[in-house]
Coordinates of C-alpha atoms in Angstrom, one line a residue:
X1 CA 14.8 3.6 -15.1
X2 CA 15.5 -0.1 -16.3
X3 CA 12.7 -1.8 -18.2
X4 CA 11.9 -4.9 -16.0
X5 CA 10.2 -7.0 -18.6
X6 CA 13.3 -6.3 -21.1
X7 CA 15.6 -7.2 -18.2
X8 CA 13.7 -10.5 -17.5
X9 CA 14.1 -11.5 -21.1
X10 CA 17.9 -11.0 -21.0
X11 CA 18.1 -12.6 -17.6
X12 CA 16.5 -16.0 -18.5
X13 CA 18.0 -16.3 -22.0
X14 CA 20.0 -19.5 -22.0
X15 CA 19.3 -20.3 -18.4
X16 CA 16.7 -23.2 -19.0
X17 CA 19.4 -26.2 -18.5
X18 CA 20.8 -24.6 -15.3
X19 CA 17.1 -23.7 -14.1
X20 CA 16.0 -27.4 -14.8
X21 CA 18.9 -28.8 -12.8
X22 CA 18.5 -26.4 -9.7
X23 CA 15.3 -24.1 -9.1
X24 CA 12.9 -26.3 -10.8
X25 CA 13.4 -29.0 -8.3
X26 CA 12.9 -26.2 -5.5
X27 CA 9.6 -25.2 -7.1
X28 CA 8.4 -28.8 -8.0
X29 CA 6.9 -29.0 -4.3
X30 CA 4.1 -26.7 -5.1
X31 CA 3.0 -28.5 -8.3
X32 CA 0.2 -30.7 -6.9
X33 CA -1.1 -28.0 -4.4
X34 CA -1.4 -25.5 -7.3
X35 CA -3.3 -28.0 -9.6
X36 CA -5.6 -28.9 -6.5
X37 CA -6.2 -25.2 -5.9
X38 CA -7.3 -24.8 -9.8
X39 CA -9.6 -27.9 -9.7
X40 CA -7.4 -29.5 -12.5
X41 CA -8.7 -33.0 -13.3
X42 CA -9.2 -35.4 -16.1
X43 CA -10.6 -33.5 -19.2
X44 CA -9.9 -30.2 -18.0
X45 CA -8.5 -27.6 -20.4
X46 CA -5.4 -26.0 -18.8
X47 CA -3.1 -23.2 -19.5
X48 CA 0.1 -23.4 -17.8
X49 CA 1.8 -19.8 -17.8
X50 CA 5.5 -19.5 -17.3
X51 CA 6.1 -23.2 -17.7
X52 CA 9.7 -23.1 -17.5
X53 CA 10.8 -26.7 -18.1
X54 CA 7.3 -28.1 -17.9
X55 CA 7.0 -29.5 -14.4
X56 CA 3.5 -28.2 -13.9
X57 CA 2.2 -29.0 -17.5
X58 CA 3.6 -32.6 -16.8
X59 CA 1.8 -32.7 -13.6
X60 CA -1.5 -31.8 -15.3
X61 CA -1.0 -34.0 -18.1
X62 CA -0.5 -37.1 -15.4
X63 CA -4.1 -35.8 -14.2
X64 CA -5.7 -36.4 -17.5
X65 CA -5.9 -32.7 -18.5
X66 CA -5.7 -31.2 -21.9
X67 CA -2.7 -28.8 -21.5
X68 CA -1.3 -25.7 -23.3
X69 CA 1.6 -23.8 -22.0
X70 CA 3.5 -20.6 -22.5
X71 CA 6.8 -19.2 -21.6
X72 CA 8.4 -15.9 -22.4
X73 CA 11.9 -17.6 -23.0
X74 CA 12.2 -19.7 -26.2
X75 CA 14.8 -21.9 -24.5
X76 CA 12.2 -22.7 -21.8
X77 CA 9.6 -23.4 -24.1
X78 CA 11.7 -25.8 -26.1
X79 CA 12.7 -27.5 -22.9
X80 CA 9.1 -28.0 -21.9
X81 CA 8.1 -29.3 -25.3
X82 CA 10.9 -31.8 -25.2
X83 CA 10.0 -33.0 -21.6
X84 CA 6.1 -33.1 -22.0
X85 CA 5.6 -34.3 -25.7
X86 CA 2.2 -33.6 -26.9
X87 CA 1.5 -30.4 -25.0
X88 CA 0.9 -27.2 -27.0
X89 CA 3.9 -25.0 -25.9
X90 CA 4.2 -21.4 -27.2
X91 CA 6.4 -18.6 -26.7
X92 CA 4.3 -15.4 -25.3
X93 CA 5.1 -12.7 -22.8
X94 CA 2.5 -11.8 -20.3
X95 CA 0.4 -9.9 -20.2
X96 CA -0.3 -11.1 -23.7
X97 CA -1.3 -14.9 -24.4
X98 CA -2.2 -16.2 -28.0
X99 CA -5.5 -17.6 -27.1
X100 CA -9.0 -16.7 -27.6
X101 CA -11.6 -15.6 -24.9
X102 CA -12.9 -18.4 -22.5
X103 CA -10.5 -21.2 -23.7
X104 CA -9.6 -22.7 -20.6
X105 CA -11.2 -24.4 -17.5
X106 CA -8.2 -23.5 -15.4
X107 CA -5.1 -21.4 -15.5
X108 CA -2.1 -22.0 -13.3
X109 CA 1.2 -20.4 -12.8
X110 CA 4.0 -21.5 -10.6
X111 CA 6.3 -18.7 -9.5
X112 CA 5.6 -16.6 -12.7
X113 CA 3.6 -13.7 -11.5
X114 CA 6.6 -12.1 -9.7
X115 CA 8.5 -12.0 -13.0
X116 CA 5.8 -9.9 -14.8
X117 CA 6.2 -6.1 -15.0
X118 CA 2.5 -5.5 -14.8
X119 CA 1.0 -8.1 -12.6
X120 CA -2.3 -6.5 -12.7
X121 CA -2.5 -6.5 -16.3
X122 CA -1.3 -10.1 -16.5
X123 CA -4.2 -11.2 -14.1
X124 CA -6.9 -9.4 -16.5
X125 CA -5.5 -11.4 -19.4
X126 CA -5.7 -14.6 -17.5
X127 CA -9.2 -14.0 -16.7
X128 CA -10.1 -13.3 -20.3
X129 CA -8.8 -16.7 -21.6
X130 CA -10.8 -18.5 -18.6
X131 CA -14.4 -19.7 -19.0
X132 CA -17.0 -18.4 -16.6
X133 CA -16.6 -20.4 -13.4
X134 CA -13.0 -21.4 -14.4
X135 CA -10.3 -21.3 -11.8
X136 CA -6.9 -19.5 -11.5
X137 CA -4.1 -20.5 -9.1
X138 CA -0.9 -18.8 -8.8
X139 CA 2.3 -19.2 -6.6
X140 CA 4.8 -16.6 -5.7
X141 CA 7.5 -16.3 -3.2
X142 CA 7.0 -14.8 0.1
X143 CA 8.9 -11.4 0.1
X144 CA 11.4 -10.4 0.9
X145 CA 13.1 -13.7 0.0
X146 CA 14.1 -15.6 3.0
X147 CA 15.3 -19.3 3.7
X148 CA 16.1 -21.2 0.6
X149 CA 15.7 -18.2 -1.8
X150 CA 18.1 -16.1 0.3
X151 CA 21.3 -17.9 1.2
X152 CA 23.2 -16.5 -1.6
X153 CA 22.0 -13.0 -1.2
X154 CA 22.7 -13.2 2.4
X155 CA 26.2 -14.4 1.8
X156 CA 26.7 -11.5 -0.8
X157 CA 25.6 -8.9 1.9
X158 CA 28.1 -10.5 4.4
X159 CA 30.7 -10.1 1.5
X160 CA 29.6 -6.3 1.2
X161 CA 28.3 -6.8 -2.3
X162 CA 25.9 -4.0 -3.3
X163 CA 22.8 -4.3 -5.3
X164 CA 23.7 -2.5 -8.7
X165 CA 21.5 0.4 -9.9
X166 CA 21.0 -1.1 -13.4
X167 CA 19.3 -4.4 -12.0
X168 CA 15.7 -3.7 -11.2
X169 CA 13.7 -5.2 -8.2
X170 CA 10.6 -7.0 -9.2
X171 CA 7.3 -4.7 -9.1
X172 CA 5.8 -7.6 -7.3
X173 CA 7.7 -7.1 -4.1
X174 CA 4.8 -4.9 -2.7
X175 CA 2.4 -8.0 -3.2
X176 CA 4.6 -10.7 -1.5
X177 CA 2.8 -11.0 1.6
X178 CA -0.6 -12.7 1.9
X179 CA -2.8 -9.8 2.4
X180 CA -1.5 -7.9 -0.5
X181 CA -1.4 -10.9 -2.8
X182 CA -5.2 -11.6 -2.0
X183 CA -6.1 -8.1 -2.5
X184 CA -4.3 -8.0 -6.0
X185 CA -6.1 -11.4 -7.1
X186 CA -9.3 -10.2 -5.7
X187 CA -9.4 -7.2 -7.9
X188 CA -9.9 -9.3 -10.9
X189 CA -11.2 -12.9 -9.7
X190 CA -14.1 -13.7 -7.2
X191 CA -13.7 -15.8 -4.0
X192 CA -9.8 -14.9 -3.8
X193 CA -7.8 -16.6 -1.2
X194 CA -4.0 -17.0 -0.4
X195 CA -2.6 -19.4 1.9
X196 CA 1.0 -19.7 2.9
X197 CA 3.1 -22.8 2.0
X198 CA 6.3 -23.9 3.4
X199 CA 8.7 -26.9 2.8
X200 CA 11.9 -28.2 3.3
X201 CA 14.4 -28.2 0.4
X202 CA 17.1 -30.8 1.0
X203 CA 20.0 -30.3 -1.5
X204 CA 23.8 -30.7 -1.9
X205 CA 24.9 -27.0 -1.0
X206 CA 27.8 -27.4 -3.7
X207 CA 25.0 -28.2 -6.3
X208 CA 22.9 -25.3 -5.0
X209 CA 25.9 -22.9 -5.5
X210 CA 26.6 -24.3 -8.9
X211 CA 23.1 -24.2 -10.4
X212 CA 22.1 -20.8 -8.8
X213 CA 24.9 -18.4 -8.1
X214 CA 27.5 -19.6 -10.5
X215 CA 24.9 -20.3 -13.2
X216 CA 23.7 -16.9 -13.2
X217 CA 20.1 -18.0 -12.5
X218 CA 18.3 -15.1 -11.1
X219 CA 19.7 -11.6 -10.2
X220 CA 21.9 -12.8 -7.5
X221 CA 23.7 -14.9 -9.9
X222 CA 23.9 -12.0 -12.5
X223 CA 25.3 -9.7 -9.9
X224 CA 28.0 -12.3 -8.7
X225 CA 29.0 -12.8 -12.3
X226 CA 30.3 -9.2 -12.3
X227 CA 32.6 -9.7 -9.4
X228 CA 36.4 -10.4 -9.1
X229 CA 37.4 -13.8 -8.1
X230 CA 38.4 -12.5 -4.7
X231 CA 35.1 -11.3 -4.1
X232 CA 33.3 -14.4 -5.3
X233 CA 35.6 -16.4 -3.0
X234 CA 34.5 -14.1 -0.2
X235 CA 30.8 -14.7 -0.9
X236 CA 31.6 -18.4 -1.2
X237 CA 33.2 -18.6 2.3
X238 CA 30.2 -16.6 3.8
X239 CA 27.7 -18.9 2.0
X240 CA 29.4 -22.1 3.1
X241 CA 29.2 -20.6 6.8
X242 CA 25.6 -19.8 6.4
X243 CA 24.3 -23.1 4.7
X244 CA 26.5 -25.1 7.2
X245 CA 23.9 -24.3 9.9
X246 CA 21.4 -26.1 8.0
X247 CA 23.3 -29.4 7.5
X248 CA 21.5 -32.7 8.1
X249 CA 24.3 -34.9 8.4
X250 CA 24.8 -36.7 5.1
X251 CA 26.3 -34.0 3.0
X252 CA 23.1 -32.0 2.4
X253 CA 21.3 -29.1 3.8
X254 CA 17.8 -28.5 4.5
X255 CA 16.6 -25.1 3.5
X256 CA 13.2 -23.8 4.2
X257 CA 11.2 -22.5 1.4
X258 CA 8.5 -19.9 1.8
X259 CA 5.7 -19.4 -0.7
X260 CA 2.1 -17.9 -1.3
X261 CA -0.5 -19.8 -3.2
X262 CA -3.4 -17.8 -4.4
X263 CA -6.7 -19.0 -6.2
X264 CA -9.8 -17.5 -7.5
X265 CA -12.8 -18.0 -9.8
X266 CA -13.8 -16.0 -13.1

């Protein structure tokens, strides 16, 4: 059985630039709702877990918060430190964090809990670093992936590309619907709630292909990188047909994104 956390470290190594150009734009939509759900305001001590290129950390800084951030990938942490000067950014792999008990008023994580091998253990650690009464807010993708998250995978299925045995599926798959996600969070936090969030991601389809599939961002990109040129061409043809259904008339496509936003109190 493939170790999911070890796979994740390999998956994201060196991907920070491509992620910043592509998926970071997609996930930026939920930054403000996430910070709202955690009650982040001026003077709040905030921990941003899985900061990536620092989009959430930057949003918290704009609100006047005192921000610390962690990411499991050194390249992501370096990117965040460059993008958000003055923020305390460290490399750390959940379910461990390099902070003392009750350090923060709020903990936020934008699409990171679905990249953790032990989601329950991660939640307990995030509770540990929150002060009593502090707020947690996390986003995850609605699963199985659909809309913006699925167009490349759908094209691969059309082209007959199978899912390899050595690439693990996220353990979070069972929690990617509102009831299960709320139950998971409610096992560790009080007043747990989950809301569904959808938005339209308007993007150049060629850019979406290049910064995702061809840049090996995520498992779909890794799988595609193993294929022959003929298979890649077949996938691209299927992709063009699929995204063409969402054209908005100016060379871009509008892809719906489906996510969940959970919050709770320590």
